[in-house]
C-alpha positions as CSV (number, residue, x, y, z in Angstrom):
1,M,0.0,0.0,0.0
2,R,1.4,3.4,-1.0
3,L,0.2,6.8,0.1
4,R,0.8,10.0,-1.8
5,I,1.5,11.9,1.4
6,D,2.4,10.6,4.9
7,G,3.8,13.0,7.4
8,T,3.2,16.2,9.4
9,L,1.3,19.3,8.4
10,D,4.3,21.5,9.4
11,G,6.6,19.3,7.3
12,L,4.8,19.6,4.0
13,D,6.7,21.2,1.2
14,R,5.1,23.6,-1.2
15,A,4.4,20.9,-3.8
16,A,2.6,18.7,-1.3
17,R,0.5,21.5,-0.1
18,E,-0.4,22.5,-3.6
19,H,-1.3,18.9,-4.4
20,L,-3.6,18.8,-1.4
21,R,-5.1,22.1,-2.3
22,T,-6.0,21.3,-5.9
23,R,-6.3,17.5,-5.9
24,R,-7.9,17.5,-9.3
25,P,-7.3,15.0,-12.1
26,A,-4.6,15.9,-14.6
27,D,-6.9,17.0,-17.4
28,Q,-5.7,16.8,-20.9
29,A,-4.2,20.1,-21.9
30,D,-6.8,20.6,-24.6
31,L,-9.8,19.4,-22.7
32,A,-11.6,22.8,-22.7
33,E,-11.0,23.1,-26.5
34,R,-12.3,19.6,-27.2
35,V,-15.3,20.0,-25.0
36,A,-16.1,23.4,-26.7
37,A,-16.0,21.6,-30.1
38,I,-18.6,19.0,-28.9
39,V,-20.8,21.7,-27.4
40,A,-20.7,23.8,-30.5
41,R,-21.4,20.8,-32.8
42,V,-24.4,19.6,-30.7
43,R,-25.7,23.2,-30.6
44,S,-25.6,23.5,-34.4
45,E,-26.4,20.0,-35.5
46,G,-28.6,18.7,-32.8
47,D,-29.7,15.0,-32.8
48,P,-27.4,13.8,-35.6
49,A,-24.4,15.0,-33.7
50,L,-25.6,13.1,-30.5
51,L,-26.2,9.9,-32.5
52,E,-22.7,10.1,-34.0
53,Y,-21.1,10.7,-30.6
54,A,-23.1,7.7,-29.2
55,R,-21.5,5.6,-32.0
56,T,-18.0,7.0,-31.8
57,L,-17.6,7.6,-28.0
58,D,-20.0,5.1,-26.5
59,G,-19.8,2.4,-29.2
60,A,-23.6,2.3,-29.4
61,E,-25.7,2.3,-32.5
62,L,-29.0,4.1,-31.5
63,E,-32.2,4.4,-33.5
64,R,-33.6,6.9,-31.1
65,L,-32.4,9.0,-28.2
66,D,-35.5,8.8,-26.0
67,V,-36.1,5.8,-23.8
68,P,-39.8,4.8,-23.6
69,R,-41.4,4.9,-20.1
70,E,-42.4,1.3,-20.5
71,A,-38.8,0.4,-20.4
72,W,-38.3,2.3,-17.1
73,R,-41.3,0.5,-15.5
74,A,-40.0,-2.9,-16.7
75,A,-36.6,-2.2,-15.3
76,A,-38.2,-1.3,-11.9
77,D,-40.2,-4.5,-12.0
78,R,-37.1,-6.5,-12.6
79,L,-35.4,-5.1,-9.5
80,D,-35.1,-7.5,-6.6
81,T,-37.3,-6.7,-3.6
82,G,-34.5,-5.4,-1.4
83,A,-33.1,-3.0,-4.0
84,R,-36.5,-1.6,-4.9
85,R,-37.3,-1.1,-1.2
86,A,-34.0,0.7,-0.7
87,L,-34.6,3.1,-3.7
88,E,-38.1,3.8,-2.5
89,R,-36.9,4.5,1.1
90,A,-34.2,6.8,-0.3
91,T,-36.8,8.6,-2.4
92,G,-39.0,9.2,0.6
93,N,-36.2,10.6,2.8
94,L,-35.0,12.9,0.0
95,E,-38.4,14.2,-0.6
96,R,-39.1,14.9,3.1
97,F,-35.8,16.6,3.7
98,H,-35.8,18.7,0.5
99,R,-39.4,19.9,1.1
100,A,-38.2,21.1,4.5
101,L,-35.4,23.1,2.8
102,I,-37.8,25.2,0.7
103,P,-37.3,28.8,1.9
104,P,-40.4,30.6,3.1
105,D,-41.5,33.8,1.3
106,V,-40.3,36.9,3.1
107,R,-42.0,40.2,3.7
108,A,-40.3,43.3,5.2
109,E,-41.0,47.0,5.6
110,P,-37.7,48.9,5.4
111,E,-39.6,52.1,6.2
112,P,-43.3,52.9,6.7
113,G,-45.3,52.6,3.5
114,V,-42.6,50.5,1.7
115,A,-43.5,46.8,1.6
116,L,-41.2,44.3,0.0
117,E,-41.7,40.7,-0.6
118,R,-39.4,38.0,-1.8
119,R,-41.1,35.0,-3.4
120,S,-39.5,31.7,-4.5
121,V,-41.0,29.7,-7.4
122,P,-39.8,26.5,-9.1
123,V,-38.0,26.7,-12.5
124,R,-39.9,25.2,-15.5
125,R,-37.6,22.3,-16.5
126,V,-34.6,20.6,-15.0
127,G,-32.0,18.3,-16.6
128,V,-30.4,15.6,-14.4
129,Y,-27.2,13.9,-15.6
130,A,-26.7,10.3,-14.4
131,P,-23.2,9.0,-14.9
132,G,-22.3,5.8,-16.7
133,G,-18.9,4.5,-17.6
134,R,-17.2,2.5,-14.8
135,A,-20.5,2.2,-13.0
136,A,-24.1,3.3,-13.0
137,Y,-25.3,5.3,-10.1
138,P,-29.1,5.1,-9.6
139,S,-28.6,7.0,-6.4
140,S,-27.4,10.1,-8.4
141,V,-30.6,9.9,-10.4
142,L,-32.7,10.2,-7.2
143,M,-30.5,13.0,-5.9
144,G,-31.4,15.2,-8.8
145,V,-34.9,14.1,-9.7
146,V,-36.5,13.9,-6.2
147,P,-35.6,17.4,-4.9
148,A,-36.7,18.9,-8.2
149,R,-40.0,17.1,-7.9
150,A,-40.3,18.1,-4.2
151,V,-40.2,21.8,-5.0
152,G,-42.7,21.6,-7.9
153,V,-40.6,21.6,-11.1
154,S,-42.9,21.0,-14.0
155,E,-40.7,18.7,-16.0
156,V,-37.6,16.7,-15.0
157,I,-35.4,15.2,-17.7
158,V,-32.7,12.6,-17.2
159,C,-29.7,12.0,-19.5
160,S,-27.5,8.9,-19.1
161,P,-25.0,7.3,-21.5
162,P,-25.9,4.1,-23.3
163,G,-23.8,1.0,-23.1
164,K,-22.4,-0.7,-26.2
165,D,-25.7,-2.5,-26.5
166,G,-27.5,0.8,-26.9
167,R,-29.3,0.5,-23.5
168,V,-29.2,2.7,-20.5
169,S,-28.5,0.8,-17.3
170,D,-31.5,-0.9,-15.8
171,A,-30.6,0.6,-12.4
172,V,-30.8,4.1,-13.8
173,L,-34.1,3.4,-15.6
174,A,-35.6,2.0,-12.4
175,A,-34.4,5.0,-10.4
176,A,-36.0,7.4,-12.9
177,W,-39.3,5.5,-12.6
178,I,-39.3,5.4,-8.8
179,G,-38.0,8.9,-8.4
180,G,-40.6,10.4,-10.7
181,A,-38.7,11.7,-13.8
182,D,-40.7,12.7,-16.9
183,R,-38.4,11.9,-19.8
184,L,-35.1,10.0,-20.2
185,F,-32.6,10.1,-23.0
186,A,-29.7,7.7,-23.9
187,V,-27.2,10.5,-24.1
188,G,-23.9,10.9,-22.2
189,G,-20.9,13.1,-21.8
190,A,-20.4,16.7,-22.8
191,G,-22.9,16.2,-25.6
192,A,-25.7,15.5,-23.1
193,I,-24.9,18.8,-21.2
194,A,-24.9,20.7,-24.5
195,A,-28.2,19.2,-25.5
196,L,-29.8,20.1,-22.2
197,A,-28.5,23.7,-22.3
198,Y,-29.3,24.4,-26.0
199,G,-31.9,21.9,-26.9
200,T,-32.1,19.6,-30.0
201,E,-34.9,18.3,-32.2
202,T,-35.7,15.7,-29.4
203,I,-34.3,17.1,-26.2
204,P,-35.8,20.3,-24.9
205,T,-33.9,23.1,-23.4
206,V,-33.8,23.2,-19.6
207,D,-33.3,25.9,-17.0
208,V,-31.0,24.0,-14.6
209,V,-28.5,21.2,-15.2
210,V,-27.4,19.1,-12.2
211,G,-25.6,15.9,-11.4
212,P,-22.1,14.5,-11.2
213,G,-19.9,13.4,-14.0
214,N,-16.4,12.9,-15.4
215,R,-14.1,15.7,-16.4
216,W,-15.7,16.1,-19.8
217,V,-19.2,16.5,-18.2
218,N,-17.9,19.0,-15.7
219,E,-16.0,21.0,-18.3
220,A,-19.2,21.1,-20.4
221,K,-21.2,22.3,-17.3
222,K,-18.8,25.1,-16.8
223,Q,-19.0,26.1,-20.4
224,V,-22.8,26.3,-20.5
225,A,-23.1,27.9,-17.1
226,G,-23.9,31.3,-18.7
227,E,-26.9,29.7,-20.4
228,V,-28.3,27.6,-17.7
229,R,-27.8,27.3,-13.9
230,I,-25.6,24.4,-12.7
231,D,-25.1,23.0,-9.3
232,S,-21.3,22.8,-9.1
233,P,-18.6,21.2,-11.2
234,A,-18.5,18.2,-8.9
235,G,-15.5,15.8,-9.6
236,P,-14.2,12.6,-8.0
237,S,-15.2,11.7,-4.5
238,E,-13.4,13.1,-1.5
239,L,-13.2,12.4,2.2
240,L,-11.4,14.2,5.0
241,V,-11.4,12.5,8.4
242,L,-10.7,14.9,11.3
243,A,-10.1,12.8,14.4
244,D,-8.6,12.9,17.9
245,G,-6.8,10.2,19.7
246,N,-10.0,8.4,20.8
247,A,-11.1,7.5,17.3
248,E,-11.1,3.9,16.4
249,P,-8.4,3.2,13.7
250,T,-10.6,0.5,11.9
251,V,-13.5,3.0,11.6
252,V,-11.2,5.5,10.0
253,A,-9.6,3.0,7.7
254,R,-12.9,1.5,6.4
255,E,-14.3,5.0,5.7
256,L,-11.2,6.0,3.8
257,V,-11.4,2.8,1.7
258,A,-15.1,3.2,1.1
259,Q,-14.6,6.5,-0.6
260,A,-11.4,5.5,-2.3
261,E,-13.2,2.7,-4.1
262,H,-15.2,5.2,-6.2
263,D,-12.4,6.2,-8.6
264,P,-8.6,6.2,-9.0
265,D,-8.9,10.0,-8.8
266,A,-10.8,9.9,-5.4
267,A,-9.0,11.8,-2.6
268,V,-9.0,10.5,1.0
269,V,-7.2,12.1,3.9
270,L,-6.9,11.7,7.7
271,V,-5.7,14.6,9.8
272,T,-5.2,14.2,13.5
273,P,-3.0,15.5,16.3
274,D,-2.4,12.0,17.6
275,A,0.6,10.0,16.4
276,A,-0.7,6.7,17.9
277,L,-3.9,7.0,15.9
278,L,-1.9,7.6,12.7
279,E,0.1,4.4,13.3
280,G,-3.1,2.5,14.1
281,V,-4.7,3.7,10.9
282,R,-1.7,2.8,8.8
283,T,-2.0,-0.8,10.1
284,A,-5.8,-0.9,9.7
285,L,-5.6,0.6,6.3
286,R,-3.3,-2.2,5.0
287,A,-5.8,-4.8,6.2
288,E,-8.8,-3.0,4.7
289,V,-7.1,-2.5,1.4
290,A,-6.0,-6.1,1.2
291,R,-9.5,-7.4,1.5
292,A,-11.2,-4.7,-0.6
293,E,-13.1,-6.1,-3.6
294,R,-12.1,-3.0,-5.7
295,K,-8.5,-3.3,-4.5
296,E,-6.9,-1.9,-7.6
297,V,-9.1,1.2,-7.6
298,V,-8.5,1.8,-3.9
299,E,-4.7,1.4,-4.3
300,A,-4.6,3.8,-7.2
301,S,-6.6,6.4,-5.3
302,L,-4.4,6.2,-2.2
303,A,-1.3,6.4,-4.4
304,A,-2.6,9.4,-6.2
305,H,-4.4,11.4,-3.5
306,G,-4.3,9.5,-0.2
307,A,-2.7,11.3,2.8
308,L,-2.2,10.6,6.5
309,L,-1.3,13.9,8.3
310,R,-0.4,14.8,11.9
311,A,-1.4,18.2,13.0
312,D,0.0,20.2,16.0
313,G,-3.2,20.1,17.9
314,L,-6.9,19.9,17.2
315,R,-7.1,23.6,16.3
316,A,-4.5,23.2,13.6
317,A,-6.3,20.1,12.3
318,T,-9.5,22.2,12.1
319,E,-7.7,25.0,10.3
320,F,-6.4,22.5,7.8
321,A,-9.9,21.2,7.3
322,N,-11.2,24.7,6.5
323,E,-8.4,25.2,4.0
324,Y,-8.9,21.7,2.4
325,A,-12.7,22.2,2.0
326,A,-13.6,18.6,1.5
327,E,-16.6,17.2,-0.2
328,H,-17.2,14.9,2.8
329,L,-15.8,15.6,6.3
330,L,-16.1,12.9,9.0
331,L,-15.6,14.3,12.5
332,L,-14.4,11.7,15.0
333,V,-13.7,13.7,18.2
334,D,-14.9,13.2,21.8
335,E,-16.4,16.7,22.0
336,P,-17.6,17.6,18.5
337,G,-19.5,20.8,19.4
338,P,-16.5,23.3,19.4
339,T,-14.9,21.8,16.4
340,L,-18.1,21.7,14.4
341,A,-18.7,25.3,15.3
342,A,-15.3,26.2,13.9
343,L,-15.8,24.4,10.6
344,R,-16.6,26.7,7.7
345,T,-15.9,24.8,4.5
346,A,-17.2,21.3,3.6
347,G,-19.8,19.9,1.3
348,T,-21.3,17.9,4.1
349,V,-20.2,16.9,7.6
350,F,-20.8,13.5,9.4
351,V,-20.4,13.5,13.1
352,G,-19.4,10.3,15.1
353,A,-18.4,6.8,14.3
354,H,-22.0,5.6,13.5
355,S,-22.4,8.4,10.9
356,S,-20.9,6.5,8.0
357,V,-20.5,8.6,4.9
358,A,-22.2,5.7,3.0
359,F,-25.5,6.6,4.8
360,G,-25.3,10.1,3.3
361,D,-24.4,8.7,-0.1
362,Y,-27.6,6.8,-0.2
363,L,-30.3,7.0,2.4
364,T,-30.3,9.9,4.9
365,G,-32.2,12.2,2.7
366,A,-29.3,14.7,2.4
367,N,-27.9,15.2,-1.1
368,H,-24.7,13.5,-2.2
369,V,-24.1,15.9,-5.2
370,L,-21.5,18.1,-3.5
371,P,-18.6,20.5,-4.4
372,T,-15.2,18.9,-4.8
373,G,-11.7,20.0,-5.5
374,G,-11.8,22.8,-2.8
375,R,-14.9,24.4,-4.3
376,A,-16.7,24.1,-1.0
377,H,-15.1,27.5,-0.3
378,A,-17.6,29.0,-2.7
379,F,-20.2,26.3,-3.6
380,S,-22.9,24.5,-1.6
381,G,-24.2,21.0,-2.2
382,L,-27.3,20.4,-4.4
383,S,-30.5,21.3,-2.6
384,S,-34.0,22.5,-3.1
385,E,-32.8,26.1,-3.8
386,H,-31.0,25.0,-7.0
387,F,-34.4,24.3,-8.5
388,L,-36.0,27.6,-7.3
389,R,-35.7,31.2,-8.5
390,S,-36.7,34.2,-6.5
391,F,-38.1,37.6,-7.3
392,T,-39.2,40.6,-5.3
393,V,-42.5,42.4,-5.2
394,Q,-42.5,46.1,-4.2
395,H,-45.4,48.2,-2.9
396,V,-44.9,51.9,-2.2
397,S,-47.7,53.9,-0.7
398,A,-48.6,57.5,-1.6
399,A,-47.1,58.8,1.6
400,A,-43.9,56.9,1.2
401,A,-43.6,58.0,-2.4
402,E,-43.8,61.6,-1.2
403,R,-41.1,61.0,1.4
404,M,-38.8,59.3,-1.0
405,A,-39.2,61.5,-4.1
406,A,-36.6,64.2,-3.2
407,D,-33.8,61.7,-2.3
408,T,-34.5,59.5,-5.2
409,G,-34.5,62.5,-7.5
410,A,-31.2,63.6,-6.0
411,L,-29.6,60.2,-6.6
412,A,-30.9,60.1,-10.2
413,D,-29.5,63.6,-10.8
414,L,-26.1,62.5,-9.4
415,E,-26.0,59.7,-12.0
416,G,-27.1,61.9,-14.9
417,L,-30.5,60.3,-15.4
418,P,-33.1,63.1,-15.5
419,G,-35.9,60.8,-16.6
420,H,-35.5,58.8,-13.5
421,A,-35.5,62.0,-11.4
422,Y,-38.7,63.3,-13.0
423,A,-40.5,59.9,-12.6
424,A,-39.7,59.8,-8.9
425,R,-40.6,63.4,-8.2
426,A,-43.8,63.0,-10.2
427,A,-44.8,59.8,-8.3
428,G,-44.2,61.7,-5.1
429,G,-46.2,64.7,-6.1
430,L,-43.2,67.0,-6.4
431,A,-43.3,67.6,-10.1
């Protein structure tokens, strides 16, 4: 077992700190240019471009892009009882939590006679990207579809790449059926994002595009972000464990391995002030890696982005956690309250040994589409608010208009807008 970094925070050189800070895959130098070409072609050619990309990139010969709803239902019916029950339970928890997150309308009166309201309404149409490739993720379908449905979005569309047989994964189809999607297309990669943003003969334009994906998908989301709203350019999975000396090494090790098995580009890190815990985790990690079913993926992840770090105290460990801005942060300390209060940057935080990150990945009702690569400094995880837009309603009484007319006119004069000044003074009875 080889780790990318194993040492103390104070002893890290500039290159190691930069690697921890960025922790992003080494994208091809021309990735942005190649994605831009795909986006432009889909925008100009529509369905024919998507069908050709399915053939050349996915190895699939498609007669049509849309997948009939009967196929979704059949896929759901083929699920074993346990899998269907789990998807339905996850759907229920997601719906309950994301309904609770809908912000209430706000009404305020900055001064007498001036009444302002802020109202939130659902967007018209949402596109949910469901990854394919190494694995299909029905849970990611639910994470996008169910919150959109919970806030009242009129139409929810899913795009997922076809396999070489031209079929979208049964697991994805079943999740779309159970989660309540409206339409599903066998389209993947950057082309799917372009189709959702600009529309084609078959795929309608959406207002919001959400869902995780590979570097091509994420680059495409960034390129169309001026046309549609996106959640965040979420990349490979990340876990930072912040622990004190009372944490159980086997708990830490199994959580690190669980996230590392996602992808060779996944990043997993332990930071602790306790040297004995570090040694215990090294030993436990070797055992967990040795028995991991996805051992090759786990070993590649640890070698590329794995780190065991000793901090000079819990405060320094917490400061590092805020700098690192992990997608998932697992807090294993005896008194979590003060540390939790000091944390400012993470996609989501799990508290205590029983709060396995896997529960949040699937079943708690929180969303697993989260910012990665340090983007938690600026972005939040996918939530109800991504599917809502807000606007204000303004009421001004006659008395308030009279009181505001002079000052509004003065500001308009200052900016050289005489028409504004006249309109305000007239509304207030001063002109």
